[in-house]
Coordinates of C-alpha atoms in Angstrom, one line a residue:
X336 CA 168.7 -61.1 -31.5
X337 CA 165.4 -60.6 -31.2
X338 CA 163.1 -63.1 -28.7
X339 CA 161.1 -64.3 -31.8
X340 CA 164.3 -65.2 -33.6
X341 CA 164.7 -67.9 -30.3
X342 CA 163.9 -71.8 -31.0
X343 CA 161.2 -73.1 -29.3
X344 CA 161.9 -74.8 -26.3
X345 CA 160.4 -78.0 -25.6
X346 CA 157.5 -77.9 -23.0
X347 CA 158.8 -79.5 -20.1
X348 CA 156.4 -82.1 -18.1
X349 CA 155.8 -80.9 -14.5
X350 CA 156.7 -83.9 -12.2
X351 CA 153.5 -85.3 -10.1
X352 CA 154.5 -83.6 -6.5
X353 CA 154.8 -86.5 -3.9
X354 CA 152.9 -86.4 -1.0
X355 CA 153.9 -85.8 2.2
X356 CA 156.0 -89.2 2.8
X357 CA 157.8 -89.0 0.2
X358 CA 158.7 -85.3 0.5
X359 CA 160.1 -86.3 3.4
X360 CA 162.1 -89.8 2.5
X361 CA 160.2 -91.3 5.2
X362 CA 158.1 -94.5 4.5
X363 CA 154.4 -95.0 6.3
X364 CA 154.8 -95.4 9.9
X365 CA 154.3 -99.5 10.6
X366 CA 151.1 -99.0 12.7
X367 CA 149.5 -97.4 10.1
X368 CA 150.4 -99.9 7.2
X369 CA 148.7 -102.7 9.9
X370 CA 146.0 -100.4 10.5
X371 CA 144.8 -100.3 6.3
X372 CA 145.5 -104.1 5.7
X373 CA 142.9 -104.9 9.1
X374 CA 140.7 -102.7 7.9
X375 CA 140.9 -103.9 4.1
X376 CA 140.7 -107.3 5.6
X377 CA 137.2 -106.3 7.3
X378 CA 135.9 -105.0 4.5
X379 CA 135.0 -108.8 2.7
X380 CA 133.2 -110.0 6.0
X381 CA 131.4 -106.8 6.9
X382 CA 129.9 -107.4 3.2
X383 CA 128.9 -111.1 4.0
X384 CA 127.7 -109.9 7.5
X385 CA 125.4 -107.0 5.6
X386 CA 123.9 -109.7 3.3
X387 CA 123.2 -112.0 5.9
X388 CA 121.4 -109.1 8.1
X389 CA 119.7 -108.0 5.1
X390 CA 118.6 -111.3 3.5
X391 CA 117.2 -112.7 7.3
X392 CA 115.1 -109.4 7.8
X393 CA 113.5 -109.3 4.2
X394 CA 111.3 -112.9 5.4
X395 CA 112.4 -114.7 2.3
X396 CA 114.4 -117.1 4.0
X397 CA 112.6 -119.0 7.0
X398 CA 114.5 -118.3 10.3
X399 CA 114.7 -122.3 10.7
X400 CA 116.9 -122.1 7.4
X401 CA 119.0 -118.6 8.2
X402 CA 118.8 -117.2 11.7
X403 CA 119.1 -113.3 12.7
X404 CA 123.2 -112.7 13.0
X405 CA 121.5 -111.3 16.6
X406 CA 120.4 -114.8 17.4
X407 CA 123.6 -115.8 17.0
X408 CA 125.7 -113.5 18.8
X409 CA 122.8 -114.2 21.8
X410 CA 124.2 -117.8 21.7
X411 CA 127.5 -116.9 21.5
X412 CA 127.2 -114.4 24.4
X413 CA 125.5 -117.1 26.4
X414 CA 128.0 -119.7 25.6
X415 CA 130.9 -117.7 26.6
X416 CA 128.6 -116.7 30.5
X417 CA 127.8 -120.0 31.2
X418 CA 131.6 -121.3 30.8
X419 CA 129.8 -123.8 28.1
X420 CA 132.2 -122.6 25.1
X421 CA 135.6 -123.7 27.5
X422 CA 133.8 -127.1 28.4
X423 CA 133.2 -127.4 25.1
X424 CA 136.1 -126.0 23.3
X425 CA 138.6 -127.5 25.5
X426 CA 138.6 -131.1 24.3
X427 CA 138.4 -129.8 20.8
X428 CA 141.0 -127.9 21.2
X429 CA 143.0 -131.2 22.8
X430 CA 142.1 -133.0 20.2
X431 CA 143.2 -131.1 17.5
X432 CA 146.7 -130.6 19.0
X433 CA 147.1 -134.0 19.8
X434 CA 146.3 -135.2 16.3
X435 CA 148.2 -132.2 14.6
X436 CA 151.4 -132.9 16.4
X437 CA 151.1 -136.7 15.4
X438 CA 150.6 -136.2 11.9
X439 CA 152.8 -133.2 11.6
X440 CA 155.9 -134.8 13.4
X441 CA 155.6 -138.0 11.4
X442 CA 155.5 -135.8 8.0
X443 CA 158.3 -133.8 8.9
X444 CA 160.5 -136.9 9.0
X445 CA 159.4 -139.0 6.5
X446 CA 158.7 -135.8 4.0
X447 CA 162.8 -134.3 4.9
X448 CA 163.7 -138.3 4.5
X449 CA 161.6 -138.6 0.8
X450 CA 162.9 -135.4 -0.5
X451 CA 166.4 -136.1 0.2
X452 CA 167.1 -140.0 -0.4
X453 CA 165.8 -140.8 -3.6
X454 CA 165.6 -144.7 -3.1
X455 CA 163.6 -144.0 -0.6
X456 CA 161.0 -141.5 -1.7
X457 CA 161.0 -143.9 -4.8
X458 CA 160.1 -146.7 -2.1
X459 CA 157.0 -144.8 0.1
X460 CA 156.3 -142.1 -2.1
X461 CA 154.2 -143.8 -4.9
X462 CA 152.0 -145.6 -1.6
X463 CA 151.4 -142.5 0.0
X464 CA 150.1 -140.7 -2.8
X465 CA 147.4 -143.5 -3.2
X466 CA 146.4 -143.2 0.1
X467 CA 146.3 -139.8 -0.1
X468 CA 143.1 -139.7 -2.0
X469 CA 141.3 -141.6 -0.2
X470 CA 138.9 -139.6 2.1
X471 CA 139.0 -139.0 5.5
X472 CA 135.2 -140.2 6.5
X473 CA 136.0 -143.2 4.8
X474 CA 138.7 -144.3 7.4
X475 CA 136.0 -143.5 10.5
X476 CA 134.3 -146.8 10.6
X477 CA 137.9 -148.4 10.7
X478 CA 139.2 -146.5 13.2
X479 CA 136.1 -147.6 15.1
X480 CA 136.9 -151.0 14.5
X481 CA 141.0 -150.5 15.4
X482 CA 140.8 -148.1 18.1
X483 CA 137.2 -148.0 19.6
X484 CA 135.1 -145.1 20.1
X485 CA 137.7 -143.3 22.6
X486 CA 140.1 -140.5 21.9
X487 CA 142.3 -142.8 20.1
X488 CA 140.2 -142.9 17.4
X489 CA 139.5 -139.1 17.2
X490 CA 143.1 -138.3 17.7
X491 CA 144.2 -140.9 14.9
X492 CA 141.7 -139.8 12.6
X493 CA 143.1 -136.2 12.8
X494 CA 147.0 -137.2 12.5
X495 CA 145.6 -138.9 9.5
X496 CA 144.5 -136.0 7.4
X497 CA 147.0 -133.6 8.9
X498 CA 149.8 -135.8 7.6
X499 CA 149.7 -135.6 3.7
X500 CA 149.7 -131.8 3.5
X501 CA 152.9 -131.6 5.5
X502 CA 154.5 -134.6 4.0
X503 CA 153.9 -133.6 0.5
X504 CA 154.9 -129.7 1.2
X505 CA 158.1 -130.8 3.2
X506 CA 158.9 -133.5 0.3
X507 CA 158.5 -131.0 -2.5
X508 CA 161.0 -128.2 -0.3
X509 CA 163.7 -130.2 0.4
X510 CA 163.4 -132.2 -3.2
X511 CA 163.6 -128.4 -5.0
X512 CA 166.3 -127.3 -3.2
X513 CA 168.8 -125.4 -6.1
X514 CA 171.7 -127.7 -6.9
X515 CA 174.0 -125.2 -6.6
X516 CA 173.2 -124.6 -2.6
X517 CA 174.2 -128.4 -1.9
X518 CA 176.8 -128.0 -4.1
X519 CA 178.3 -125.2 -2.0
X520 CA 177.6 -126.7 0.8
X521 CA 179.6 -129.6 -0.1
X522 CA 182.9 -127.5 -1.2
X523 CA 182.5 -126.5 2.2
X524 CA 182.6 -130.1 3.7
X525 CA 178.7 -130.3 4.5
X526 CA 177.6 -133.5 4.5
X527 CA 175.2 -135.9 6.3
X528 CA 173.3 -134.3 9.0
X529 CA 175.4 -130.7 8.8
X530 CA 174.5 -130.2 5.1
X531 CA 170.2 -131.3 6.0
X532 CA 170.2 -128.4 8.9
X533 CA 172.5 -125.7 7.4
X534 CA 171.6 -126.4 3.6
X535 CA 168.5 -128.4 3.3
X536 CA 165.9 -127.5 5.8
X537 CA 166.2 -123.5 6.0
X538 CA 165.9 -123.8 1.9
X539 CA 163.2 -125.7 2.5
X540 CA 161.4 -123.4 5.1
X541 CA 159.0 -121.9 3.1
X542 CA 157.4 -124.8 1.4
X543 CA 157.1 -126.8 5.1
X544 CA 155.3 -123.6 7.0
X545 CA 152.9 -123.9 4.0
X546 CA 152.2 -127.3 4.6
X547 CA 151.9 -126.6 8.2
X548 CA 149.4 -124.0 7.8
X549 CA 147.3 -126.5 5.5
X550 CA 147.4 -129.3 8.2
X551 CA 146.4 -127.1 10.6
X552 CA 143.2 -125.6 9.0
X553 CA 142.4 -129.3 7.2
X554 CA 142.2 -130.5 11.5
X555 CA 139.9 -128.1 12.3
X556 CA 137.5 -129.1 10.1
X557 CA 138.0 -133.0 10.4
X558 CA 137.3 -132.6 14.5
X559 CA 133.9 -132.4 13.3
X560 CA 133.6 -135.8 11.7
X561 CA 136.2 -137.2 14.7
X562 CA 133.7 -136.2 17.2
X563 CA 130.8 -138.0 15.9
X564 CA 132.3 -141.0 16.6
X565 CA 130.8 -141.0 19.9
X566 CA 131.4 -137.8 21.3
X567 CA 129.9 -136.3 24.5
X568 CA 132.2 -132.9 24.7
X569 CA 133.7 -131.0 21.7
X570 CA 131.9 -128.0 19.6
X571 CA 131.7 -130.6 16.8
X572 CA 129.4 -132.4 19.3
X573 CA 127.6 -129.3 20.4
X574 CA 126.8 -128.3 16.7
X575 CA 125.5 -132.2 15.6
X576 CA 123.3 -131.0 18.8
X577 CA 122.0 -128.2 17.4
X578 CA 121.3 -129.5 14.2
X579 CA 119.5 -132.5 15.8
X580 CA 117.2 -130.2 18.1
X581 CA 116.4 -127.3 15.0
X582 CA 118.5 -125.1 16.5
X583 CA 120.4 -123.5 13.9
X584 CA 121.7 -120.4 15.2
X585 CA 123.6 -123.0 17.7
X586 CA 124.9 -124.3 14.5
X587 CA 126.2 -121.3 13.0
X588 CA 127.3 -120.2 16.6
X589 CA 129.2 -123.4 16.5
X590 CA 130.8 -122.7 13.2
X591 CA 132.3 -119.5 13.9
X592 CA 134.0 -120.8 16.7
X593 CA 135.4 -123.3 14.5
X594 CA 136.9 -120.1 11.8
X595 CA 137.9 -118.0 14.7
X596 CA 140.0 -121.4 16.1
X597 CA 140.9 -121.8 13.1
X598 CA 142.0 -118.1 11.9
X599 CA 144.0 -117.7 15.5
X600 CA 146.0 -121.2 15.2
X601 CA 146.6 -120.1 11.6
X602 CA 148.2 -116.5 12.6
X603 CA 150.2 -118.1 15.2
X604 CA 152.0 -120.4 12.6
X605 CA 152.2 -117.4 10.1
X606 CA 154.0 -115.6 13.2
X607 CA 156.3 -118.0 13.8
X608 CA 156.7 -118.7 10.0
X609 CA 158.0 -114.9 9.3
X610 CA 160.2 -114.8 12.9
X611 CA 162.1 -118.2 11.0
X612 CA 161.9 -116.8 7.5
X613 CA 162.7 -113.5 8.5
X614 CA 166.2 -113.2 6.5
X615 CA 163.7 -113.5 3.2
X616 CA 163.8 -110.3 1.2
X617 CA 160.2 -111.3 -0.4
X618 CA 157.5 -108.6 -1.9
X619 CA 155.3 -109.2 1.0
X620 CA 158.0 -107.7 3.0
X621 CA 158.5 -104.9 0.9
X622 CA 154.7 -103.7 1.2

């Protein structure tokens, strides 16, 4: 038989050849998956930090309006030399704990309480929602009136707006917990007290560190408005300062202290989130 009395064999595709990694069966080494996603998280504010070097050199914008990023890493510089930024920052700081803790705590029970007794959520529930909406600044001039111009004020005025985000978050977790979970737990004589912290609250986990992480940013930005209730320390005070003397690379000075506070408290609370949810087999894990 000759070869041109053969069939044709079908053309075979050629595989895609791997790369290295997975010639080898081992997966990117963990410092260099951390290394890509900081540097794809840089990549957003390099571009805003471009625009805003580029749009304050062209002279379209007046320097009153948009200061030189220069100007404001000057103030910066010189707030961190003087010791300024920790006499400033520190009370913040206080205040913001202080009203975080307050608001937070008194979620956590109420929202684990809502979620789980029916009666009750069907008692508080409705109230809470209705106070929910309305906004913060609009409780300042009672707060004066209850509490005075002190700390007390500032501190409530925080644990005010950290409160719903927790409460609602906590509410909804232990509310959607799957049926069958309490079910289980209850074949296995779970009840009261044993079921809520072996069943209840770890299903719950996710939706409460959300709600923790929103409290915590939504306090940050409300120590602005508590400090202007006759403030003499805070960077919300220091700011209201620079805006009242034109200084407004003070101002933006001011408000990136306020996102890196921010960004820090909110990676601590994503830390400890993924140390207590760490038996979660989730696609963010995977990556």
């Amino acid at each position: 038989m000759t070869d041109a009395s053969l069939p044709d064999r079908p053309a075979v595709a050629r595989r895609p050849q791997p790369d290295a990694h997975a010639r080898t069966g081992k997966p990117w080494p963990a410092w260099a998956a951390r290394l890509r996603r900081l540097a794809l998280a840089l990549v957003f504010p390099a571009a805003i930090l471009l625009v805003w070097y580029l749009v304050s050199i062209s002279g379209r914008v007046p320097a009153y309006l948009l200061p030189h990023p220069a100007e404001v890493v000057a103030w910066l510089v010189d707030l961190l030399r003087s010791g300024e930024l920790r006499h400033q920052l520190a009370p913040s700081l206080g205040r913001v704990m202080a009203g975080f803790a307050i608001g937070a705590g008194t979620a956590t029970v109420l929202g684990v309480l809502a979620g789980y007794v029916l009666t009750f959520r069907t008692l508080i529930d409705p109230t809470i929602h209705a106070l929910r909406t309305i906004p913060g600044l609009a409780w300042i001039p009672m707060f004066i009136l209850w509490f005075g111009i002190g700390e007390a004020s500032k501190v409530a005025l925080i644990a005010l707006v950290t409160f719903f985000p927790v409460y609602l978050n906590t509410m909804a977790g232990v509310a959607g917990v799957d049926r069958k979970l309490i079910e289980v737990g209850r074949v296995n004589r779970l009840t009261g007290l044993r079921l809520m912290g072996r069943i209840l609250l770890p299903a719950s986990l996710p939706s409460y560190f959300v709600g923790l992480r929103q409290s915590m940013g939504v306090a940050w930005i409300v120590v602005v408005a508590a400090e202007l209730m006759g403030a003499s320390r805070g960077i919300g005070f220091l700011l209201l300062d620079g805006q009242m003397t034109g200084r407004p690379a003070l101002v933006m000075a001011c408000m990136l202290i306020f996102a890196a506070c921010g960004k820090v408290t909110d990676m601590i609370l994503a830390a400890i989130a993924g140390w207590a949810l760490r038996w979660q087999d989730t696609l963010e894990r995977a990556s």
